[in-house]
């Protein structure tokens, strides 16, 4: 399992547009095959950092998911919305794998 973390730098004057974008992904991403953890908008502290987080089984599954998302009507509409409204200033994707797991309560180390 891989977790994709998307770090967005957003225009702080267009936070409402980012939140609409996030709600749309909340519908499209799970429908297209990724396990969405959530989209997170600025609240306190930085007014320009936001995140999208979801899980995929593998990089191969990620590629299949991206094809489905590009073909999804709401996915296409959301990409176009972001281009038109220009609230995303930068977008960075990182894929991470879980390096820790809950410790077995029966172990002593």
PDB file of C-alpha atoms in Angstrom:
ATOM      1  CA  UNK A   1       0.000   0.000   0.000  1.00  0.00           C
ATOM      2  CA  UNK A   2       1.252   3.487  -0.902  1.00  0.00           C
ATOM      3  CA  UNK A   3      -0.014   6.785   0.420  1.00  0.00           C
ATOM      4  CA  UNK A   4       0.015   9.718  -1.957  1.00  0.00           C
ATOM      5  CA  UNK A   5       0.332  13.072  -0.246  1.00  0.00           C
ATOM      6  CA  UNK A   6      -0.291  16.082  -2.449  1.00  0.00           C
ATOM      7  CA  UNK A   7       0.978  19.352  -1.019  1.00  0.00           C
ATOM      8  CA  UNK A   8      -0.714  22.346  -2.567  1.00  0.00           C
ATOM      9  CA  UNK A   9       0.311  25.963  -2.397  1.00  0.00           C
ATOM     10  CA  UNK A  10      -2.937  27.850  -2.925  1.00  0.00           C
ATOM     11  CA  UNK A  11      -3.900  31.454  -3.446  1.00  0.00           C
ATOM     12  CA  UNK A  12      -5.157  32.420   0.040  1.00  0.00           C
ATOM     13  CA  UNK A  13      -7.781  34.711  -1.473  1.00  0.00           C
ATOM     14  CA  UNK A  14      -9.305  31.708  -3.280  1.00  0.00           C
ATOM     15  CA  UNK A  15      -9.709  29.263  -0.410  1.00  0.00           C
ATOM     16  CA  UNK A  16     -13.421  28.812  -1.218  1.00  0.00           C
ATOM     17  CA  UNK A  17     -12.485  27.597  -4.726  1.00  0.00           C
ATOM     18  CA  UNK A  18      -9.998  25.128  -3.224  1.00  0.00           C
ATOM     19  CA  UNK A  19     -12.693  23.828  -0.882  1.00  0.00           C
ATOM     20  CA  UNK A  20     -15.084  23.307  -3.810  1.00  0.00           C
ATOM     21  CA  UNK A  21     -12.283  21.516  -5.694  1.00  0.00           C
ATOM     22  CA  UNK A  22     -11.727  19.316  -2.623  1.00  0.00           C
ATOM     23  CA  UNK A  23     -15.410  18.392  -2.330  1.00  0.00           C
ATOM     24  CA  UNK A  24     -15.448  17.379  -5.994  1.00  0.00           C
ATOM     25  CA  UNK A  25     -12.424  15.127  -5.474  1.00  0.00           C
ATOM     26  CA  UNK A  26     -14.236  13.683  -2.469  1.00  0.00           C
ATOM     27  CA  UNK A  27     -16.701  12.181  -4.942  1.00  0.00           C
ATOM     28  CA  UNK A  28     -14.475  11.430  -7.947  1.00  0.00           C
ATOM     29  CA  UNK A  29     -11.386   9.925  -6.293  1.00  0.00           C
ATOM     30  CA  UNK A  30     -13.126   7.018  -4.503  1.00  0.00           C
ATOM     31  CA  UNK A  31     -15.287   6.335  -7.569  1.00  0.00           C
ATOM     32  CA  UNK A  32     -12.117   6.007  -9.675  1.00  0.00           C
ATOM     33  CA  UNK A  33     -10.399   3.535  -7.379  1.00  0.00           C
ATOM     34  CA  UNK A  34      -8.248   5.288  -4.764  1.00  0.00           C
ATOM     35  CA  UNK A  35      -8.894   5.157  -1.020  1.00  0.00           C
ATOM     36  CA  UNK A  36      -9.344   8.837  -0.172  1.00  0.00           C
ATOM     37  CA  UNK A  37      -8.255   9.861   3.308  1.00  0.00           C
ATOM     38  CA  UNK A  38      -9.206  13.477   2.695  1.00  0.00           C
ATOM     39  CA  UNK A  39      -8.448  16.954   1.455  1.00  0.00           C
ATOM     40  CA  UNK A  40      -7.318  19.489   4.027  1.00  0.00           C
ATOM     41  CA  UNK A  41      -7.647  23.264   3.646  1.00  0.00           C
ATOM     42  CA  UNK A  42      -5.770  25.898   5.671  1.00  0.00           C
ATOM     43  CA  UNK A  43      -7.301  26.713   9.017  1.00  0.00           C
ATOM     44  CA  UNK A  44      -4.646  28.094  11.381  1.00  0.00           C
ATOM     45  CA  UNK A  45      -1.038  28.965  10.686  1.00  0.00           C
ATOM     46  CA  UNK A  46      -0.167  28.986   7.003  1.00  0.00           C
ATOM     47  CA  UNK A  47      -2.908  30.328   4.778  1.00  0.00           C
ATOM     48  CA  UNK A  48      -1.348  28.896   1.635  1.00  0.00           C
ATOM     49  CA  UNK A  49      -0.664  25.203   2.405  1.00  0.00           C
ATOM     50  CA  UNK A  50      -3.287  22.534   1.742  1.00  0.00           C
ATOM     51  CA  UNK A  51      -3.119  18.753   1.343  1.00  0.00           C
ATOM     52  CA  UNK A  52      -4.823  15.882  -0.423  1.00  0.00           C
ATOM     53  CA  UNK A  53      -4.129  12.372   0.896  1.00  0.00           C
ATOM     54  CA  UNK A  54      -5.170   8.996  -0.489  1.00  0.00           C
ATOM     55  CA  UNK A  55      -3.983   5.387  -0.665  1.00  0.00           C
ATOM     56  CA  UNK A  56      -3.354   3.178  -3.685  1.00  0.00           C
ATOM     57  CA  UNK A  57      -2.227  -0.436  -3.767  1.00  0.00           C
ATOM     58  CA  UNK A  58       0.827   0.173  -5.988  1.00  0.00           C
ATOM     59  CA  UNK A  59       2.291   2.537  -8.572  1.00  0.00           C
ATOM     60  CA  UNK A  60       0.747   0.368 -11.288  1.00  0.00           C
ATOM     61  CA  UNK A  61      -2.667   0.777  -9.635  1.00  0.00           C
ATOM     62  CA  UNK A  62      -2.002   4.516  -9.366  1.00  0.00           C
ATOM     63  CA  UNK A  63      -1.511   4.712 -13.149  1.00  0.00           C
ATOM     64  CA  UNK A  64      -4.801   2.869 -13.735  1.00  0.00           C
ATOM     65  CA  UNK A  65      -6.553   5.138 -11.246  1.00  0.00           C
ATOM     66  CA  UNK A  66      -5.198   8.266 -12.995  1.00  0.00           C
ATOM     67  CA  UNK A  67      -6.581   7.050 -16.331  1.00  0.00           C
ATOM     68  CA  UNK A  68     -10.006   6.484 -14.758  1.00  0.00           C
ATOM     69  CA  UNK A  69      -9.884   9.915 -13.115  1.00  0.00           C
ATOM     70  CA  UNK A  70      -8.984  11.614 -16.413  1.00  0.00           C
ATOM     71  CA  UNK A  71     -11.975   9.890 -18.077  1.00  0.00           C
ATOM     72  CA  UNK A  72     -14.399  10.669 -15.236  1.00  0.00           C
ATOM     73  CA  UNK A  73     -16.760  13.587 -16.068  1.00  0.00           C
ATOM     74  CA  UNK A  74     -16.379  15.205 -12.628  1.00  0.00           C
ATOM     75  CA  UNK A  75     -12.620  14.585 -12.716  1.00  0.00           C
ATOM     76  CA  UNK A  76     -12.295  16.384 -16.061  1.00  0.00           C
ATOM     77  CA  UNK A  77     -14.562  19.179 -14.871  1.00  0.00           C
ATOM     78  CA  UNK A  78     -12.487  19.616 -11.708  1.00  0.00           C
ATOM     79  CA  UNK A  79      -9.201  19.796 -13.641  1.00  0.00           C
ATOM     80  CA  UNK A  80     -10.751  22.467 -15.879  1.00  0.00           C
ATOM     81  CA  UNK A  81     -12.108  24.354 -12.859  1.00  0.00           C
ATOM     82  CA  UNK A  82      -8.613  24.535 -11.338  1.00  0.00           C
ATOM     83  CA  UNK A  83      -7.139  25.767 -14.629  1.00  0.00           C
ATOM     84  CA  UNK A  84      -9.831  28.427 -15.047  1.00  0.00           C
ATOM     85  CA  UNK A  85      -9.843  29.717 -11.451  1.00  0.00           C
ATOM     86  CA  UNK A  86      -6.030  29.558 -10.948  1.00  0.00           C
ATOM     87  CA  UNK A  87      -6.185  28.933  -7.200  1.00  0.00           C
ATOM     88  CA  UNK A  88      -3.462  26.255  -7.302  1.00  0.00           C
ATOM     89  CA  UNK A  89      -0.064  27.933  -7.355  1.00  0.00           C
ATOM     90  CA  UNK A  90       1.983  24.758  -6.917  1.00  0.00           C
ATOM     91  CA  UNK A  91       1.296  21.057  -6.488  1.00  0.00           C
ATOM     92  CA  UNK A  92       3.809  18.434  -5.259  1.00  0.00           C
ATOM     93  CA  UNK A  93       3.103  14.689  -5.009  1.00  0.00           C
ATOM     94  CA  UNK A  94       4.970  12.336  -2.715  1.00  0.00           C
ATOM     95  CA  UNK A  95       4.367   8.596  -2.431  1.00  0.00           C
ATOM     96  CA  UNK A  96       5.104   7.079   0.960  1.00  0.00           C
ATOM     97  CA  UNK A  97       4.886   3.579   2.366  1.00  0.00           C
ATOM     98  CA  UNK A  98       3.946   2.852   5.958  1.00  0.00           C
ATOM     99  CA  UNK A  99       7.134   2.307   7.959  1.00  0.00           C
ATOM    100  CA  UNK A 100       5.494   1.759  11.327  1.00  0.00           C
ATOM    101  CA  UNK A 101       2.610  -0.327  12.445  1.00  0.00           C
ATOM    102  CA  UNK A 102       0.824  -0.679  15.755  1.00  0.00           C
ATOM    103  CA  UNK A 103       3.042  -2.550  18.170  1.00  0.00           C
ATOM    104  CA  UNK A 104       1.890  -5.989  19.270  1.00  0.00           C
ATOM    105  CA  UNK A 105       0.904  -5.536  22.934  1.00  0.00           C
ATOM    106  CA  UNK A 106       2.386  -8.975  23.698  1.00  0.00           C
ATOM    107  CA  UNK A 107       5.957  -7.892  22.827  1.00  0.00           C
ATOM    108  CA  UNK A 108       8.389  -6.310  25.273  1.00  0.00           C
ATOM    109  CA  UNK A 109      10.504  -4.354  22.773  1.00  0.00           C
TER     110      UNK A 109
END
